[in-house]
Amino acid sequence: DSSEINEIIYYTREQYREPNEEYFGLIEGKNVMVISLESLQSFVIEQTMNGEVVTPFLNELIEESIYFDHFYHQTEQGKTSDSEFVVDNSLFGRNSGAVFFTHSNNEYNALPEQLGEIGYYTSVMHANNKSFWNRDMMYLALGYERFFDIQSYDVTEENSVGWGLKDLDFFEQSIDLLKQQPEPYYTKFITLTNHFPFELDEEDRLIEEYDSYSGTLNRYFPTVRYMDHALEQFFERLKDEGMYEDTVFIMYGDHYGISSFHDRSMAMYLEKDEITDFDTVQLQRVPLIIHIPGMEGKRMDTVSGQIDLKPTMLHLLGVETEDMIYLGTDLFSDERESFVVLRNGSFVTDDYLYTSEVCYDKQTEQETDMSYCEPYFDKARQDLHYSDRVIYGDLLRFFERNE
Ligand code: GP9
Ligand code: MN
């Protein structure tokens, strides 16, 4: 009811951080391509495996982009769909199950809807069945105008592997779909090849597999390398077609690819004795790359997560968000405090990391006094709690922005 929404409005107003003037409106009117990088974790970025560079293209791109190296995914069982939900709403998904299935009838004020209001054409490109993960329903609720699903693509046995259309062909075929869209557009691409169990055709294997007990981890490196290659080709095509200059790229890993089940092999790759609870949280880092053609590269070490993308994008596009309900903070705001809470309640700040009821000093990676983590307990709990209340109570029904 209205008293509940008022409490949430009050909380989110308190969390609001003024946008940075230098970045506010910086990409106004430009096309925006959001690229969801399947299962891509930060531990392979700027790294080698048996002497081979795992992500050569992304490493180069990072040099000419704003790169966030302390950025975390905030998903749970809803996997890709959770990441989509978090990014578009700046709210959390569920702690179990998938909000895409359970709350697609809710009222939202999602990013696509808000971009539609300022004249953007909004779409998703993903070569899978439209009802998979209930995407067709949820996309309506989020306000997407168009979902280019498997029927928009030419999918054959030849150009498929594992879960479906290979990334290279997916991007290639998406070029023509992009051309059909009115500008400016906001289009999300959901890649697929780097998906568990990381199958790849021999001809697409650009680097060898790793050699450990975990076949999953072993296969992960060549499929990551393949995705990197597919992205490189996509960028080349966009440049050839003159579609690159006026586009801004927001690229992020959707969730982890290697679960704790493979800790022993992961420890071997990372040259550690074991994977501790501390390491497990740090392994939830995924790359965030904001690429604005013509802009100089910059590294940002602010601790952040997928929930921060919506206000960041809106402010970059010149849209004020002070009267909106969301739980992230603009990554460029000078007032932003370094912080991320994962969906399971673990959280990370510049200096401390809290997980499984232990407070760690990030410098030493050892347990430290709980009093260092305590100041963040309330925020961590409340962010999750208020998000759940909005979703379970469908509270945005009662909310009108005062534009
Ligand atoms: C498939 C895509 C990937 O459509 O959602 O699956 P996920 O990563 O969520 O298992
Ligand atoms: Mn995924």
PDB file of C-alpha atoms in Angstrom, residues 5-168:
ATOM      1  CA  ILE A   5       5.933   2.655  -0.929  1.00  0.00           C
ATOM      2  CA  ASN A   6       6.566   5.869   0.995  1.00  0.00           C
ATOM      3  CA  GLU A   7       9.092   4.130   3.196  1.00  0.00           C
ATOM      4  CA  ILE A   8      10.854   2.839   0.090  1.00  0.00           C
ATOM      5  CA  ILE A   9      10.770   6.243  -1.593  1.00  0.00           C
ATOM      6  CA  TYR A  10      12.329   7.694   1.537  1.00  0.00           C
ATOM      7  CA  TYR A  11      15.073   5.052   1.564  1.00  0.00           C
ATOM      8  CA  THR A  12      15.926   5.407  -2.117  1.00  0.00           C
ATOM      9  CA  ARG A  13      16.048   9.226  -1.849  1.00  0.00           C
ATOM     10  CA  GLU A  14      18.625   8.810   0.886  1.00  0.00           C
ATOM     11  CA  GLN A  15      20.677   6.541  -1.358  1.00  0.00           C
ATOM     12  CA  TYR A  16      20.534   8.919  -4.315  1.00  0.00           C
ATOM     13  CA  ARG A  17      23.880  10.360  -5.410  1.00  0.00           C
ATOM     14  CA  GLU A  18      24.243  13.444  -7.595  1.00  0.00           C
ATOM     15  CA  PRO A  19      25.523  12.721 -11.087  1.00  0.00           C
ATOM     16  CA  ASN A  20      28.976  13.902 -12.091  1.00  0.00           C
ATOM     17  CA  GLU A  21      28.664  16.946 -14.386  1.00  0.00           C
ATOM     18  CA  GLU A  22      31.481  15.727 -16.597  1.00  0.00           C
ATOM     19  CA  TYR A  23      29.565  12.562 -17.450  1.00  0.00           C
ATOM     20  CA  PHE A  24      25.943  13.677 -17.266  1.00  0.00           C
ATOM     21  CA  GLY A  25      24.497  13.669 -20.786  1.00  0.00           C
ATOM     22  CA  LEU A  26      27.850  12.658 -22.278  1.00  0.00           C
ATOM     23  CA  ILE A  27      26.300  10.084 -24.634  1.00  0.00           C
ATOM     24  CA  GLU A  28      22.946  11.741 -25.166  1.00  0.00           C
ATOM     25  CA  GLY A  29      21.312  10.641 -28.411  1.00  0.00           C
ATOM     26  CA  LYS A  30      23.880   7.962 -29.202  1.00  0.00           C
ATOM     27  CA  ASN A  31      22.955   4.388 -29.972  1.00  0.00           C
ATOM     28  CA  VAL A  32      23.598   2.090 -27.028  1.00  0.00           C
ATOM     29  CA  MET A  33      24.591  -1.534 -27.415  1.00  0.00           C
ATOM     30  CA  VAL A  34      24.552  -3.539 -24.232  1.00  0.00           C
ATOM     31  CA  ILE A  35      26.433  -6.806 -24.647  1.00  0.00           C
ATOM     32  CA  SER A  36      25.840  -9.540 -22.101  1.00  0.00           C
ATOM     33  CA  LEU A  37      29.001 -11.644 -22.076  1.00  0.00           C
ATOM     34  CA  GLU A  38      27.971 -15.167 -21.197  1.00  0.00           C
ATOM     35  CA  SER A  39      29.691 -16.561 -18.078  1.00  0.00           C
ATOM     36  CA  LEU A  40      32.653 -14.201 -18.407  1.00  0.00           C
ATOM     37  CA  GLN A  41      34.534 -13.753 -15.136  1.00  0.00           C
ATOM     38  CA  SER A  42      37.290 -11.260 -14.417  1.00  0.00           C
ATOM     39  CA  PHE A  43      39.843 -13.919 -13.563  1.00  0.00           C
ATOM     40  CA  VAL A  44      40.593 -14.504 -17.257  1.00  0.00           C
ATOM     41  CA  ILE A  45      40.830 -10.824 -18.235  1.00  0.00           C
ATOM     42  CA  GLU A  46      44.379  -9.665 -19.001  1.00  0.00           C
ATOM     43  CA  GLN A  47      45.625 -13.155 -18.176  1.00  0.00           C
ATOM     44  CA  THR A  48      47.338 -15.975 -19.961  1.00  0.00           C
ATOM     45  CA  MET A  49      46.755 -19.720 -19.900  1.00  0.00           C
ATOM     46  CA  ASN A  50      49.748 -21.866 -20.860  1.00  0.00           C
ATOM     47  CA  GLY A  51      51.375 -18.756 -22.259  1.00  0.00           C
ATOM     48  CA  GLU A  52      48.410 -17.831 -24.477  1.00  0.00           C
ATOM     49  CA  VAL A  53      46.474 -14.598 -23.976  1.00  0.00           C
ATOM     50  CA  VAL A  54      42.873 -15.548 -23.155  1.00  0.00           C
ATOM     51  CA  THR A  55      41.087 -12.328 -24.155  1.00  0.00           C
ATOM     52  CA  PRO A  56      43.360 -10.416 -26.565  1.00  0.00           C
ATOM     53  CA  PHE A  57      40.594  -8.297 -28.083  1.00  0.00           C
ATOM     54  CA  LEU A  58      38.979  -7.315 -24.800  1.00  0.00           C
ATOM     55  CA  ASN A  59      42.387  -6.490 -23.347  1.00  0.00           C
ATOM     56  CA  GLU A  60      42.960  -4.043 -26.197  1.00  0.00           C
ATOM     57  CA  LEU A  61      39.464  -2.633 -25.937  1.00  0.00           C
ATOM     58  CA  ILE A  62      39.901  -2.047 -22.218  1.00  0.00           C
ATOM     59  CA  GLU A  63      42.803   0.283 -22.990  1.00  0.00           C
ATOM     60  CA  GLU A  64      40.390   2.506 -24.914  1.00  0.00           C
ATOM     61  CA  SER A  65      37.461   2.132 -22.527  1.00  0.00           C
ATOM     62  CA  ILE A  66      36.345   2.864 -19.025  1.00  0.00           C
ATOM     63  CA  TYR A  67      37.107  -0.417 -17.348  1.00  0.00           C
ATOM     64  CA  PHE A  68      35.777  -1.431 -13.946  1.00  0.00           C
ATOM     65  CA  ASP A  69      37.915  -4.127 -12.388  1.00  0.00           C
ATOM     66  CA  HIS A  70      36.066  -4.336  -9.054  1.00  0.00           C
ATOM     67  CA  PHE A  71      32.648  -4.972 -10.533  1.00  0.00           C
ATOM     68  CA  TYR A  72      30.559  -7.952  -9.342  1.00  0.00           C
ATOM     69  CA  HIS A  73      27.625  -9.889 -10.736  1.00  0.00           C
ATOM     70  CA  GLN A  74      24.633 -10.021  -8.385  1.00  0.00           C
ATOM     71  CA  THR A  75      22.759 -12.995  -9.788  1.00  0.00           C
ATOM     72  CA  GLU A  76      21.433 -16.206  -8.277  1.00  0.00           C
ATOM     73  CA  GLN A  77      19.541 -19.133  -9.799  1.00  0.00           C
ATOM     74  CA  GLY A  78      17.985 -16.958 -12.505  1.00  0.00           C
ATOM     75  CA  LYS A  79      21.440 -16.677 -14.105  1.00  0.00           C
ATOM     76  CA  THR A  80      21.379 -14.580 -17.323  1.00  0.00           C
ATOM     77  CA  SER A  81      17.790 -13.556 -16.668  1.00  0.00           C
ATOM     78  CA  ASP A  82      18.728 -12.289 -13.200  1.00  0.00           C
ATOM     79  CA  SER A  83      21.489 -10.169 -14.663  1.00  0.00           C
ATOM     80  CA  GLU A  84      19.053  -8.743 -17.189  1.00  0.00           C
ATOM     81  CA  PHE A  85      16.616  -7.923 -14.426  1.00  0.00           C
ATOM     82  CA  VAL A  86      19.223  -6.279 -12.213  1.00  0.00           C
ATOM     83  CA  VAL A  87      20.639  -4.188 -15.059  1.00  0.00           C
ATOM     84  CA  ASP A  88      17.292  -2.951 -16.371  1.00  0.00           C
ATOM     85  CA  ASN A  89      15.671  -2.225 -13.001  1.00  0.00           C
ATOM     86  CA  SER A  90      18.496  -1.548 -10.578  1.00  0.00           C
ATOM     87  CA  LEU A  91      16.657  -3.927  -8.263  1.00  0.00           C
ATOM     88  CA  PHE A  92      17.758  -7.392  -7.158  1.00  0.00           C
ATOM     89  CA  GLY A  93      16.430 -10.659  -8.471  1.00  0.00           C
ATOM     90  CA  ARG A  94      15.175 -13.298  -6.037  1.00  0.00           C
ATOM     91  CA  ASN A  95      17.361 -15.142  -3.565  1.00  0.00           C
ATOM     92  CA  SER A  96      16.052 -18.377  -5.101  1.00  0.00           C
ATOM     93  CA  GLY A  97      14.078 -19.170  -8.211  1.00  0.00           C
ATOM     94  CA  ALA A  98      13.881 -16.584 -10.968  1.00  0.00           C
ATOM     95  CA  VAL A  99      12.043 -13.279 -10.914  1.00  0.00           C
ATOM     96  CA  PHE A 100      11.628 -13.588 -14.696  1.00  0.00           C
ATOM     97  CA  PHE A 101       9.224 -16.448 -14.036  1.00  0.00           C
ATOM     98  CA  THR A 102       7.510 -15.354 -10.855  1.00  0.00           C
ATOM     99  CA  HIS A 103       7.006 -11.600 -11.333  1.00  0.00           C
ATOM    100  CA  SER A 104       6.631 -10.870 -15.021  1.00  0.00           C
ATOM    101  CA  ASN A 105       3.184  -9.400 -14.354  1.00  0.00           C
ATOM    102  CA  ASN A 106       4.510  -6.710 -12.062  1.00  0.00           C
ATOM    103  CA  GLU A 107       4.594  -3.034 -12.850  1.00  0.00           C
ATOM    104  CA  TYR A 108       8.173  -1.828 -13.442  1.00  0.00           C
ATOM    105  CA  ASN A 109       9.833   1.418 -14.395  1.00  0.00           C
ATOM    106  CA  ALA A 110      12.590  -0.309 -16.275  1.00  0.00           C
ATOM    107  CA  LEU A 111      15.333   1.232 -18.358  1.00  0.00           C
ATOM    108  CA  PRO A 112      13.845   0.276 -21.767  1.00  0.00           C
ATOM    109  CA  GLU A 113      10.547   1.898 -20.844  1.00  0.00           C
ATOM    110  CA  GLN A 114      12.284   5.050 -19.672  1.00  0.00           C
ATOM    111  CA  LEU A 115      14.446   5.188 -22.788  1.00  0.00           C
ATOM    112  CA  GLY A 116      11.328   4.743 -24.911  1.00  0.00           C
ATOM    113  CA  GLU A 117       9.993   7.894 -23.260  1.00  0.00           C
ATOM    114  CA  ILE A 118      12.973   9.893 -24.485  1.00  0.00           C
ATOM    115  CA  GLY A 119      12.678   8.613 -28.041  1.00  0.00           C
ATOM    116  CA  TYR A 120      14.845   5.519 -28.037  1.00  0.00           C
ATOM    117  CA  TYR A 121      13.915   2.367 -29.917  1.00  0.00           C
ATOM    118  CA  THR A 122      14.580  -0.571 -27.591  1.00  0.00           C
ATOM    119  CA  SER A 123      15.253  -4.193 -28.440  1.00  0.00           C
ATOM    120  CA  VAL A 124      16.896  -7.445 -27.443  1.00  0.00           C
ATOM    121  CA  MET A 125      18.791  -9.770 -29.740  1.00  0.00           C
ATOM    122  CA  HIS A 126      19.132 -13.352 -28.592  1.00  0.00           C
ATOM    123  CA  ALA A 127      18.994 -16.427 -30.796  1.00  0.00           C
ATOM    124  CA  ASN A 128      16.885 -18.535 -28.494  1.00  0.00           C
ATOM    125  CA  ASN A 129      13.167 -19.299 -28.198  1.00  0.00           C
ATOM    126  CA  LYS A 130      11.276 -16.243 -27.106  1.00  0.00           C
ATOM    127  CA  SER A 131       9.495 -18.004 -24.269  1.00  0.00           C
ATOM    128  CA  PHE A 132      12.707 -19.477 -22.855  1.00  0.00           C
ATOM    129  CA  TRP A 133      13.099 -18.091 -19.324  1.00  0.00           C
ATOM    130  CA  ASN A 134       9.727 -16.377 -19.905  1.00  0.00           C
ATOM    131  CA  ARG A 135      11.605 -13.629 -21.711  1.00  0.00           C
ATOM    132  CA  ASP A 136       8.708 -12.719 -23.991  1.00  0.00           C
ATOM    133  CA  MET A 137       6.524 -11.899 -20.969  1.00  0.00           C
ATOM    134  CA  MET A 138       9.167 -10.141 -18.927  1.00  0.00           C
ATOM    135  CA  TYR A 139      10.359  -8.065 -21.877  1.00  0.00           C
ATOM    136  CA  LEU A 140       6.826  -6.695 -22.261  1.00  0.00           C
ATOM    137  CA  ALA A 141       6.833  -5.723 -18.597  1.00  0.00           C
ATOM    138  CA  LEU A 142      10.250  -4.086 -18.954  1.00  0.00           C
ATOM    139  CA  GLY A 143       9.086  -2.110 -21.945  1.00  0.00           C
ATOM    140  CA  TYR A 144      11.166  -3.513 -24.799  1.00  0.00           C
ATOM    141  CA  GLU A 145       9.684  -2.720 -28.175  1.00  0.00           C
ATOM    142  CA  ARG A 146      11.144  -5.670 -30.004  1.00  0.00           C
ATOM    143  CA  PHE A 147      12.646  -9.062 -29.208  1.00  0.00           C
ATOM    144  CA  PHE A 148      14.655 -10.502 -32.090  1.00  0.00           C
ATOM    145  CA  ASP A 149      14.543 -14.138 -31.007  1.00  0.00           C
ATOM    146  CA  ILE A 150      15.553 -17.329 -32.794  1.00  0.00           C
ATOM    147  CA  GLN A 151      13.022 -16.692 -35.564  1.00  0.00           C
ATOM    148  CA  SER A 152      14.970 -13.628 -36.654  1.00  0.00           C
ATOM    149  CA  TYR A 153      18.091 -15.726 -37.165  1.00  0.00           C
ATOM    150  CA  ASP A 154      19.132 -18.385 -39.619  1.00  0.00           C
ATOM    151  CA  VAL A 155      20.160 -21.209 -37.324  1.00  0.00           C
ATOM    152  CA  THR A 156      21.492 -24.428 -38.811  1.00  0.00           C
ATOM    153  CA  GLU A 157      23.408 -27.400 -37.513  1.00  0.00           C
ATOM    154  CA  GLU A 158      26.424 -25.964 -39.247  1.00  0.00           C
ATOM    155  CA  ASN A 159      26.422 -22.623 -37.407  1.00  0.00           C
ATOM    156  CA  SER A 160      25.370 -23.968 -34.002  1.00  0.00           C
ATOM    157  CA  VAL A 161      27.197 -25.433 -31.053  1.00  0.00           C
ATOM    158  CA  GLY A 162      26.138 -26.277 -27.506  1.00  0.00           C
ATOM    159  CA  TRP A 163      23.169 -24.079 -26.671  1.00  0.00           C
ATOM    160  CA  GLY A 164      22.628 -22.707 -30.145  1.00  0.00           C
ATOM    161  CA  LEU A 165      23.819 -20.202 -32.699  1.00  0.00           C
ATOM    162  CA  LYS A 166      27.539 -19.530 -32.456  1.00  0.00           C
ATOM    163  CA  ASP A 167      28.439 -16.041 -31.283  1.00  0.00           C
ATOM    164  CA  LEU A 168      30.278 -15.240 -34.504  1.00  0.00           C
TER     165      LEU A 168
END
